[in-house]
Coordinates of C-alpha atoms in Angstrom, one line a residue:
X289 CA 2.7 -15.9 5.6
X290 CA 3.2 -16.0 2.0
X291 CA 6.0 -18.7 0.9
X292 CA 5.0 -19.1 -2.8
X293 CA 7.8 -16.4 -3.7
X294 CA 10.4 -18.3 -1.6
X295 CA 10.2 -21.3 -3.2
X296 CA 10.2 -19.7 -6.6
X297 CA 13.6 -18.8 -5.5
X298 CA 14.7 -22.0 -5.3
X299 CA 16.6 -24.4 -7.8
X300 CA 13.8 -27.1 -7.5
X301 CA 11.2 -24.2 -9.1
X302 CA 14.2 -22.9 -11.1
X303 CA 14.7 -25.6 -12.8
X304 CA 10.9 -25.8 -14.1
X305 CA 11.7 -22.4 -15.9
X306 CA 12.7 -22.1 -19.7
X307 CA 15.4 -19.3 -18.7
X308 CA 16.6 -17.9 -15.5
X309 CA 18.8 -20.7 -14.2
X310 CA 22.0 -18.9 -13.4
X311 CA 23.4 -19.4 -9.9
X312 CA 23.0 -15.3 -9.7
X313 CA 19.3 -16.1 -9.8
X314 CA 18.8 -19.2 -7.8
X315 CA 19.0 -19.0 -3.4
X316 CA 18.8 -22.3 -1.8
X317 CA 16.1 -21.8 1.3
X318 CA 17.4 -21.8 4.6
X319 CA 15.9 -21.7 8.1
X320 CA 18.2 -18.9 9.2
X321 CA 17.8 -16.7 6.7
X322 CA 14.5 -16.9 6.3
X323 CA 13.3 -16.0 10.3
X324 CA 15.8 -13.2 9.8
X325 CA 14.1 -11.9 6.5
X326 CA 10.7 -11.9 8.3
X327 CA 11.7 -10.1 11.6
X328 CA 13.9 -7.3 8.9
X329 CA 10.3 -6.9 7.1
X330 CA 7.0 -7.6 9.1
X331 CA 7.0 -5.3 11.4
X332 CA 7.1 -1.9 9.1
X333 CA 3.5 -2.8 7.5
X334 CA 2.3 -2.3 11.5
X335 CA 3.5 1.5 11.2
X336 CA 2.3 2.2 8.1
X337 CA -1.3 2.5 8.5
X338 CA -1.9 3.3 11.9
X339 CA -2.2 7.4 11.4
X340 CA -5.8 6.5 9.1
X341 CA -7.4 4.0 11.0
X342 CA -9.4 7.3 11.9
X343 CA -10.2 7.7 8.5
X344 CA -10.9 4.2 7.8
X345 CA -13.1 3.1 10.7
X346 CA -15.0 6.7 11.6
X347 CA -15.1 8.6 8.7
X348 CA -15.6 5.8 5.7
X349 CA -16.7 3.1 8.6
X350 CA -15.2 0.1 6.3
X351 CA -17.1 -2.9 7.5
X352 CA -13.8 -5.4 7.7
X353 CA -16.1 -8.3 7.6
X354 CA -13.7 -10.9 9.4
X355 CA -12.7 -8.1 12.3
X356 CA -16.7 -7.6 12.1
X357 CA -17.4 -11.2 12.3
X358 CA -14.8 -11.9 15.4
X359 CA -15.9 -8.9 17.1
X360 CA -19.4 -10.4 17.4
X361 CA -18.2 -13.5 18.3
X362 CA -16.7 -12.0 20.9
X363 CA -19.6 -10.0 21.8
X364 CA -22.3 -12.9 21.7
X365 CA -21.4 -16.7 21.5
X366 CA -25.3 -17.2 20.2
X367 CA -24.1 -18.2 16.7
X368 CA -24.8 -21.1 14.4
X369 CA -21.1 -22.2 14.3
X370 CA -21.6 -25.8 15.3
X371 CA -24.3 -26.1 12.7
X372 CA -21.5 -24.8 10.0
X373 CA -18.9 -26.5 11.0
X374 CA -20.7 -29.9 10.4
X375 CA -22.0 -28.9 6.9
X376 CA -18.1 -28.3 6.1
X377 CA -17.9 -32.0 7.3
X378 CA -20.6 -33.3 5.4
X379 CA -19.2 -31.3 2.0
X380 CA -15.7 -33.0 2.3
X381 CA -17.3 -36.1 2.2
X382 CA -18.2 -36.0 -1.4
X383 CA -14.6 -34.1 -2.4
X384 CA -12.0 -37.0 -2.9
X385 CA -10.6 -35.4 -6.2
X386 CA -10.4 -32.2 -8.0
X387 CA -13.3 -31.2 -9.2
X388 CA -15.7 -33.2 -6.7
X389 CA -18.0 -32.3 -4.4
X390 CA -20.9 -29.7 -3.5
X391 CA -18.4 -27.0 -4.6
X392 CA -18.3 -28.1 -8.1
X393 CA -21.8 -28.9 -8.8
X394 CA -23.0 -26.9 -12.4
X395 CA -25.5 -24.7 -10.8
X396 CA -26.3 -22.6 -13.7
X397 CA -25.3 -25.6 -16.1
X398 CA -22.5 -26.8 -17.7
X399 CA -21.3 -24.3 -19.6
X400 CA -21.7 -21.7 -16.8
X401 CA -19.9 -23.9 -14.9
X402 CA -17.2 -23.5 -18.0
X403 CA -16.9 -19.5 -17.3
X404 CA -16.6 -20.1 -13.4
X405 CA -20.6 -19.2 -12.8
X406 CA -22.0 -21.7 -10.2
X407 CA -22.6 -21.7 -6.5
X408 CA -19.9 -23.1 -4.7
X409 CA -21.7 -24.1 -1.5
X410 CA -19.2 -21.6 0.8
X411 CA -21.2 -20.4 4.0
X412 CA -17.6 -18.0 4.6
X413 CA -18.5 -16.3 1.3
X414 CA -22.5 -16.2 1.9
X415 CA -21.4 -14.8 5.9
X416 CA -19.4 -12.2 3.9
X417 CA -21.8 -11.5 1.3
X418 CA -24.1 -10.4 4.4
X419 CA -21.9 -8.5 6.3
X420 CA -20.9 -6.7 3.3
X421 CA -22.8 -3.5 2.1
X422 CA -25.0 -3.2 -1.2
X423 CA -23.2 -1.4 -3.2
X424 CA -20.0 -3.5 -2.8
X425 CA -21.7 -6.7 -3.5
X426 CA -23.2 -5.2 -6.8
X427 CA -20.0 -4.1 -7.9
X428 CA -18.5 -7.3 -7.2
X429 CA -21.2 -8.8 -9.2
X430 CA -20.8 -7.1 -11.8
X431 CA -17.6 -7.1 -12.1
X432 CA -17.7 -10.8 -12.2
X433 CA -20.3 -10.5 -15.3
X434 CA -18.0 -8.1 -17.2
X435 CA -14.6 -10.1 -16.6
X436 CA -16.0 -13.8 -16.8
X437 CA -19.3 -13.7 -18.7
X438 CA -17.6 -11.4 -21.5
X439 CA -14.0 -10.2 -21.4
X440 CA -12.2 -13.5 -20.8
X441 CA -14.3 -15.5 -23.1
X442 CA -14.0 -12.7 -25.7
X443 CA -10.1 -13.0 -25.1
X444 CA -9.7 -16.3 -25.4
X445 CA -11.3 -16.9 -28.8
X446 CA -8.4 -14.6 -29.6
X447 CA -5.9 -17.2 -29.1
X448 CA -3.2 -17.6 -31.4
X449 CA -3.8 -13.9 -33.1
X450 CA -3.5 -11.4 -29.5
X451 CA -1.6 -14.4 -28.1
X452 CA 0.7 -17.8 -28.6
X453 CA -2.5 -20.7 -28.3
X454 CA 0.1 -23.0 -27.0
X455 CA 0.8 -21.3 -23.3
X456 CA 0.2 -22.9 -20.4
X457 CA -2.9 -21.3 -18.6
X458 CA -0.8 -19.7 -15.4
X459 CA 1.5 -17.6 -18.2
X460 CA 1.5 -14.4 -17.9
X461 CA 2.2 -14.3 -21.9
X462 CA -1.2 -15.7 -22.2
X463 CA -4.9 -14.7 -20.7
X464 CA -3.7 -15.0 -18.1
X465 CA -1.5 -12.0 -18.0
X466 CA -4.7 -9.6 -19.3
X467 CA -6.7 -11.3 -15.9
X468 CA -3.8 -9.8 -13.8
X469 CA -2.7 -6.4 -14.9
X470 CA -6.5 -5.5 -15.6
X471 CA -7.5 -6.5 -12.2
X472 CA -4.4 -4.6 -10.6
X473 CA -4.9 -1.6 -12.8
X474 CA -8.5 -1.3 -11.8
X475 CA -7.4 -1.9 -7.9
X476 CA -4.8 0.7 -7.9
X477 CA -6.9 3.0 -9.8
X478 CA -9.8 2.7 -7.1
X479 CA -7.0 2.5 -4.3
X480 CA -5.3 5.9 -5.5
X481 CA -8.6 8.0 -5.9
X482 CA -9.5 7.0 -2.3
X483 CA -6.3 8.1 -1.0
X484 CA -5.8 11.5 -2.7
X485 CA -9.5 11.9 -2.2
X486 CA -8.5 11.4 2.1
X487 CA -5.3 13.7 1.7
X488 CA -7.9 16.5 0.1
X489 CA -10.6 15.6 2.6
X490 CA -7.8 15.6 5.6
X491 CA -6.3 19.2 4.2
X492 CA -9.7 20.4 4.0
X493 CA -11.1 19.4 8.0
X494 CA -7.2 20.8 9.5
X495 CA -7.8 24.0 7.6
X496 CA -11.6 24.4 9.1
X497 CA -9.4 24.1 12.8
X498 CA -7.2 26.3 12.3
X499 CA -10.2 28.7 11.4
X500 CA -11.8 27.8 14.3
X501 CA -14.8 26.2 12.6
X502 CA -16.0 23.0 14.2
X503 CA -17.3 19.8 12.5
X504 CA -21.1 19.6 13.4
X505 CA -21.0 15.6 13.1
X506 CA -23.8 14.6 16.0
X507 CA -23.7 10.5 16.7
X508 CA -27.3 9.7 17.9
X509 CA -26.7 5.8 18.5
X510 CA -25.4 5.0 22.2
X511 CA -23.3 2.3 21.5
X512 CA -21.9 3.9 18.5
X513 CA -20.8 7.0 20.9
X514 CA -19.6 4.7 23.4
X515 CA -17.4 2.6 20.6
X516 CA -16.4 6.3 19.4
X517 CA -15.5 7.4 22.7
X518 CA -13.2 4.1 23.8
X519 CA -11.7 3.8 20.0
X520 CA -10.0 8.0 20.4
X521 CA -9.3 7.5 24.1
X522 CA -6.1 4.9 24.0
X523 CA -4.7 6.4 21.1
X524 CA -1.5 5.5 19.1
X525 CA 1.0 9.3 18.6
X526 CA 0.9 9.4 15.0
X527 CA 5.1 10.6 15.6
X528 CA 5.1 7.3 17.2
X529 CA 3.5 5.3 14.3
X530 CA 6.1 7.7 11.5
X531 CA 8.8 7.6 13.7
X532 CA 8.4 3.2 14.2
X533 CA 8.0 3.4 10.6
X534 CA 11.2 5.1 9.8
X535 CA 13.4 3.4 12.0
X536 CA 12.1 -0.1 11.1
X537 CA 13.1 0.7 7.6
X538 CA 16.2 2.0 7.7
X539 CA 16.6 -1.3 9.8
X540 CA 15.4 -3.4 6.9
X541 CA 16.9 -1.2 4.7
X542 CA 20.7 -2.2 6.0
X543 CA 19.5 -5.9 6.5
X544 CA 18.1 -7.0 3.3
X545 CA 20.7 -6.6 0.9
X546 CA 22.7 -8.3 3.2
X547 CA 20.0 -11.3 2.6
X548 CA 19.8 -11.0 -1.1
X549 CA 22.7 -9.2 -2.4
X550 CA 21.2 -8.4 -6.0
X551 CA 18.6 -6.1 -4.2
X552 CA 20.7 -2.6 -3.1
X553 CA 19.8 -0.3 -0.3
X554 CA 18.4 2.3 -2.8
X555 CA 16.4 -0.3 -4.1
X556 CA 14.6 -1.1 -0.6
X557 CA 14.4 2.3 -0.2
X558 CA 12.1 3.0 -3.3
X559 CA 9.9 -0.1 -1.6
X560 CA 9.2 2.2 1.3
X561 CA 8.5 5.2 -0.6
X562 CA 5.9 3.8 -2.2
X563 CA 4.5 1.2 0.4
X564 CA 1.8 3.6 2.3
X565 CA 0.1 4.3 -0.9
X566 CA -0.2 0.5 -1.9
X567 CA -1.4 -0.6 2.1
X568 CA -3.9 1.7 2.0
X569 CA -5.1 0.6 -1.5
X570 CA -5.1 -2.9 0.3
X571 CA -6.6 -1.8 3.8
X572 CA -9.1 -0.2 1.9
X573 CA -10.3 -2.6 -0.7
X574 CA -10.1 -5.3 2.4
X575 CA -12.6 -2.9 4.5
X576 CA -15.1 -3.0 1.6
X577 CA -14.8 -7.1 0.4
X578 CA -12.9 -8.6 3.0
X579 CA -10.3 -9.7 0.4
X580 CA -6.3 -8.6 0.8
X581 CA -4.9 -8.6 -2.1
X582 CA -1.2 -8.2 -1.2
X583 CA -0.2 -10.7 -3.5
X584 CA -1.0 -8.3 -6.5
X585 CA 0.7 -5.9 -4.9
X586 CA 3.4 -8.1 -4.3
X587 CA 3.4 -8.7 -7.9
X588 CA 4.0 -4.9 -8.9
X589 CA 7.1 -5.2 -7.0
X590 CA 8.7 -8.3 -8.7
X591 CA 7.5 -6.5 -12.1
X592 CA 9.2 -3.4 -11.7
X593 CA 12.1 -4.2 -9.3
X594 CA 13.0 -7.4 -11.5
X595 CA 13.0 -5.3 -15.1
X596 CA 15.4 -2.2 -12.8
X597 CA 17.7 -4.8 -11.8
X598 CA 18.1 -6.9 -15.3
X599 CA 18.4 -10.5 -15.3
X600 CA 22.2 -10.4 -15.8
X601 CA 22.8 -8.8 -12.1
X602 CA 20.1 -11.0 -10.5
X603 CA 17.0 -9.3 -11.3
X604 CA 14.4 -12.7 -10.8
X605 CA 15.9 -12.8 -6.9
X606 CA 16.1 -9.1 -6.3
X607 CA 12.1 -9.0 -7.5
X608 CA 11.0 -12.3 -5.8
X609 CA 12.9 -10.4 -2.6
X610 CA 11.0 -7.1 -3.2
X611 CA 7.8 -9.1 -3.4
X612 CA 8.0 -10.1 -0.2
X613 CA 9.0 -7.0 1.5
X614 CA 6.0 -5.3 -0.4
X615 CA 3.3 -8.0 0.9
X616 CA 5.0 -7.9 4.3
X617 CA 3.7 -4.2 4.5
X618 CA 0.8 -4.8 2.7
X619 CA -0.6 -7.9 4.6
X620 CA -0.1 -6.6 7.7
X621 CA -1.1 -3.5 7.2
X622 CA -4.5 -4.7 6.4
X623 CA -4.6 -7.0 9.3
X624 CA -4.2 -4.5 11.9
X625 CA -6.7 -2.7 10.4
X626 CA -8.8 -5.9 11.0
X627 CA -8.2 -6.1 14.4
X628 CA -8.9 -2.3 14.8
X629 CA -12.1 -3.2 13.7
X630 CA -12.8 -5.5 16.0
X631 CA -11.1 -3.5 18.8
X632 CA -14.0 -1.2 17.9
X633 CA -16.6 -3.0 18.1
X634 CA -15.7 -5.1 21.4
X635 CA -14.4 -2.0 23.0
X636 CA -11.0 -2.9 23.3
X637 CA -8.3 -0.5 23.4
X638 CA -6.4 0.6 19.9
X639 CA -3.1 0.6 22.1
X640 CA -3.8 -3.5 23.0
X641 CA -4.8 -4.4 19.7
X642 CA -1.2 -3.1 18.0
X643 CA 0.5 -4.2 21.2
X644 CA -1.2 -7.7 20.3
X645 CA -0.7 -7.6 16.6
X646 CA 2.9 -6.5 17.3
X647 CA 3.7 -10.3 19.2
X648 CA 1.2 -12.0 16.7
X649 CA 3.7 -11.1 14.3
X650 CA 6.6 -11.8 16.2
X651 CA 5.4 -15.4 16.5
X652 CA 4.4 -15.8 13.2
X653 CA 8.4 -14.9 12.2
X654 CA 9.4 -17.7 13.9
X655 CA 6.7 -20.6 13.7
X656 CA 5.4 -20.1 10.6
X657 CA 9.0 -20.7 9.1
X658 CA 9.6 -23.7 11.2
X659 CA 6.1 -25.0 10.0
X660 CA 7.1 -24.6 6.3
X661 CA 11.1 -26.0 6.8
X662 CA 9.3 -29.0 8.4
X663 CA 7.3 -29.7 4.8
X664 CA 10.0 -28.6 2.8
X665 CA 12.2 -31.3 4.1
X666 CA 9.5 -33.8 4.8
X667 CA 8.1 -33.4 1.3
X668 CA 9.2 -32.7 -1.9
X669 CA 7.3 -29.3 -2.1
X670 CA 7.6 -27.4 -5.5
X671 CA 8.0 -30.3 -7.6
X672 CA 4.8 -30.8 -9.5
X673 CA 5.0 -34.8 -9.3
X674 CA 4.9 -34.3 -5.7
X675 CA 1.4 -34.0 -3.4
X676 CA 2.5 -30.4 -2.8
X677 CA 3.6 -29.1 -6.1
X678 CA 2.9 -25.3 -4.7
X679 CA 2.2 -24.1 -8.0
X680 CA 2.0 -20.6 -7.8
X681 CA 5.5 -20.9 -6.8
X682 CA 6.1 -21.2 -10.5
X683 CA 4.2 -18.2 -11.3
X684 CA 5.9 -15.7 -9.3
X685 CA 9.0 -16.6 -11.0
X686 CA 7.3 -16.3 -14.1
X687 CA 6.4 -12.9 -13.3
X688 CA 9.8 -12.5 -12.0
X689 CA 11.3 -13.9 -15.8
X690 CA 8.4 -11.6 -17.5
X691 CA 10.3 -8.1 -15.7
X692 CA 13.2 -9.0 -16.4
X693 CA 11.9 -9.6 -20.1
X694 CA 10.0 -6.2 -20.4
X695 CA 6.4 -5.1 -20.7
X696 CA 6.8 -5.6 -24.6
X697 CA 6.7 -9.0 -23.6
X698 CA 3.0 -8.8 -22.9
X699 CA 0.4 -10.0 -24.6
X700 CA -1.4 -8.2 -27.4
X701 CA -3.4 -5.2 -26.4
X702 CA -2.9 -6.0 -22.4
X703 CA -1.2 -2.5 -21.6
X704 CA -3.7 -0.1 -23.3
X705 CA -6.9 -2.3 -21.5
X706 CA -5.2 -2.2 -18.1
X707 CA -4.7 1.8 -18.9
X708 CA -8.2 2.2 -19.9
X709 CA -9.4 -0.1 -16.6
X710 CA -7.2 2.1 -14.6
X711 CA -8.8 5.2 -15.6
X712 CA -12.1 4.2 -15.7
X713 CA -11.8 3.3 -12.4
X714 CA -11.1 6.8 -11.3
X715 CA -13.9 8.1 -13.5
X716 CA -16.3 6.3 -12.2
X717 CA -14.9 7.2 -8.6
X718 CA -15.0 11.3 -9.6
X719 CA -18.5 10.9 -10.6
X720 CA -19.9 8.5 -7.5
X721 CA -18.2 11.4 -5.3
X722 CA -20.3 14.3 -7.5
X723 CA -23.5 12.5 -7.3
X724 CA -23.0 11.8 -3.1
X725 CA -24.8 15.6 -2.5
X726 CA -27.5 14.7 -4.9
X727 CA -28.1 11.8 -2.0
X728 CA -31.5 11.9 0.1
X729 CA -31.3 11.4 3.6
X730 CA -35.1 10.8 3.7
X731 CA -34.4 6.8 4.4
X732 CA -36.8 4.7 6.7
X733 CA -36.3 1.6 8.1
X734 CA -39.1 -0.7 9.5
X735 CA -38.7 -2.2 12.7
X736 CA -38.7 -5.6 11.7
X737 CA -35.6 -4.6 9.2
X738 CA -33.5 -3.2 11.9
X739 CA -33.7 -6.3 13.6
X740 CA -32.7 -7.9 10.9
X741 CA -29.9 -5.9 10.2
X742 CA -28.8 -6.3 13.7
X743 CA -29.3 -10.3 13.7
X744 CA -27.3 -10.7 10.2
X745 CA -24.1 -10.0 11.2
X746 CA -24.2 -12.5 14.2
X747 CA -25.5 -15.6 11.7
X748 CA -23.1 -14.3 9.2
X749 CA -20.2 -14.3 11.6
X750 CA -20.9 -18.3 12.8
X751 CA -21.3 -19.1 8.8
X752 CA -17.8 -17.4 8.8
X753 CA -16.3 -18.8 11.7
X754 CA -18.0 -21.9 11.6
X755 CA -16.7 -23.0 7.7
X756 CA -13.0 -21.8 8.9
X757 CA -12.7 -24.1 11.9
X758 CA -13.3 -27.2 9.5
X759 CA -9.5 -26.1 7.6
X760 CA -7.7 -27.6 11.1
X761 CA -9.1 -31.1 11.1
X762 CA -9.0 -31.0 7.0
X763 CA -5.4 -30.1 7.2
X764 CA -4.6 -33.0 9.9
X765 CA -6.7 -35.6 7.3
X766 CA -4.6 -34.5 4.2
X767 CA -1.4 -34.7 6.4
X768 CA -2.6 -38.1 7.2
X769 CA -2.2 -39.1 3.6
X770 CA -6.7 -39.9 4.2
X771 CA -9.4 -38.8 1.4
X772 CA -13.1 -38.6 0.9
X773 CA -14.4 -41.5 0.7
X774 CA -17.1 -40.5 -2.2
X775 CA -16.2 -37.9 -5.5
X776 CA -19.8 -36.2 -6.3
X777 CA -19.0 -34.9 -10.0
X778 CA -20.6 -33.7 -13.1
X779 CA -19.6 -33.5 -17.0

């Protein structure tokens, strides 16, 4: 659950802001409003994306590293979890500060280490980094090279001619802003070739039907037929999935204004138009990296819903608002996918999984409020003299400030790159698809490699696991006011 938008709704993260501080632009939290807001929005995302998990699980067979990592932990209890688990113990150790510990050690020197190049010591990113194909972790690679070996440093020596030198680093106005809208330009663009690529692809295979031609796909692997065979049994109507996706937001659609006045119906309305597209953008890119990325979706929203509205009428509420009905969808949508994953791999039925992801969610409307009420009144969360200063919190409202403000506001030359990234991205999509027949089938794997390939994802799945299980008794030491005893650092 994302509460960074909520609390920059609040006057405590108002008052932080430069502009914005009307009482049409501030909402005091509240307990009540909030659960209601949740069960009004959560449940859509679940709709959404159930008619392709076809497409994305059989056809483009997205690996969904953390539904593949739980499915064979499920499967097989042989992994090296303890063993991770106690190197996450041994690592917090040397962390007492920011900036301490084995994830901040210079690997690649000091001014690497400057440009965000070193090894951070993360066995959930190595597990992931296994589990994930070739050609995703080469793109993501390079994409790091190209963004934070050359573009950002190139960027920032333009400080104080493309933008203001004196920013603070989370504004948008600043490099900051060009790290953001390139990155969601190049998402959306990759996102929205892969989905008019599946509407041509699904046109294409209904028309070969209706002709009575048949699709001469043979699956060779036994278990893979099995997993096949259990995943299409228990199936989910797709006029069930449109029709629970309809009626949940016309639902919303009549309960959210009520919540936040300066949003309209029509506005909501516009949110679930274009929803779909942006949850399969996000199921998608999470099948290939294992990253969700709602909140830059969520960040579209407060962009264009918060310049539509106007700051006079409310416009940093009615975006903050839209955010979070957007990353409702978004998140969720990518979750179920998750657990469709796994469903497929531990031969569980489709029907269960959304059944299950359907009370998950119910839960998580209540609890996960109650949780954060119960640190919101305990602690003074959102101010930045506080242990929780929640500073994205501040950014979203920044974002919010920068709609309302206009895209002119932007920094120097930030529109046409994100433009250009966007369109490359779509190029370079066009011409992977044209080269795909040019692809040899003649491939040959040695026994040795296949049971390698068969043993990774079980060691990457404990590194996973293993490394996660260490954030309950870290969170119970930090609420416990205790630290590392020892700060390993370099400078």
């Amino acid at each position: 659950w994302h509460c960074s938008y909520l609390l920059g709704m609040s006057a405590r993260v108002a008052s932080q802001a430069d502009e914005g501080n009307t009482p049409i632009n501030v909402k005091n939290l509240s307990l009540g409003w909030m659960i209601g807001f949740l069960f009004a929005v959560s449940f859509v995302g679940l709709f959404s994306i159930v008619p392709l998990r076809k497409m994305m699980i059989l056809k483009y067979k997205l690996t969904y590293p953390s539904g593949t990592a739980t499915a064979y932990l499920i499967n097989s209890f042989h992994t090296p979890k303890g063993a991770k688990l106690a190197n996450a113990l041994f690592q917090w150790f040397f962390a007492a500060a920011d900036g301490c510990g084995f994830g901040s050690i210079p690997t690649f020197g000091l001014q690497a280490y400057k440009q965000r190049f070193y090894f951070d010591f993360s066995a959930t990113y190595v597990g992931v980094g296994m589990i994930c194909p070739y050609m995703v972790n080469i793109s993501l690679l390079f994409g790091a090279i190209i963004s934070w070996g050359i573009m950002w440093p190139h960027i920032a020596s333009k400080a104080g001619d493309w933008y203001s030198a004196d920013l603070a680093k989370s504004s948008l106005h600043g490099l900051q802003g060009y790290r953001v809208f390139i990155a969601i330009a190049t998402i959306l663009g990759d996102g929205l070739f892969h989905f008019i690529y599946m509407l041509i692809v699904t046109a294409r295979n209904f028309k070969a039907q209706k002709s009575g031609e048949e699709e001469s796909e043979s699956i060779v692997d036994y278990d893979e037929q099995k997993r096949t065979e259990y995943f299409l049994k228990d199936q989910i109507p797709n006029t069930v999935a449109i029709g629970g996706y309809v009626v949940l937001a016309a639902i919303s659609i009549g309960v959210v204004p009520v919540i936040f006045p300066q949003l309209k119906w029509y506005h909501i309305l516009v949110v679930y138009m274009i929803a779909p597209v942006m949850a399969f953008c996000n199921a998608y890119g999470c099948g290939l990296t294992d990253w969700s990325l709602a909140s830059n979706y969520g960040k579209i929203a407060i962009i264009i819903f918060s310049s539509w509205v106007g700051l006079g009428h409310g416009g940093i509420i009615a975006g903050l608002a839209s955010c979070g009905v957007m990353m409702s969808i978004v998140s969720t949508a990518s979750d179920l996918m998750q657990d469709f994953k796994t469903g497929y791999l531990t031969l569980a039925s489709p029907r269960s999984m959304f059944v299950s992801q359907v009370l998950g969610t119910a839960m998580g409307c209540v609890m996960s409020p109650l949780v954060f009420w119960f640190f919101y009144k305990a602690y003074a969360v959102g101010d930045p003299d506080s242990s929780y200063p929640a500073p994205y919190s501040l950014v979203y409202r920044g974002i919010a400030l920068l709609g309302v403000e206009g895209i002119s506001t932007l920094p120097k030359h930030c529109l046409a790159l994100a433009i250009g990234f966007f369109a490359g991205a779509i190029v370079v999509n066009i011409i992977t698809a044209l080269l795909q027949k040019f692809e040899t089938n003649g491939r040959s794997t040695e026994g040795e490699q296949e049971e390698g390939n068969d043993f990774a994802p079980a060691v990457a799945s404990g590194m996973i696991c293993g490394e996660s299980l260490w954030g309950v008794p870290a969170a119970i030491l930090s609420l416990a006011g205790l630290q590392a005893p020892i700060c390993m650092k370099f400078w």
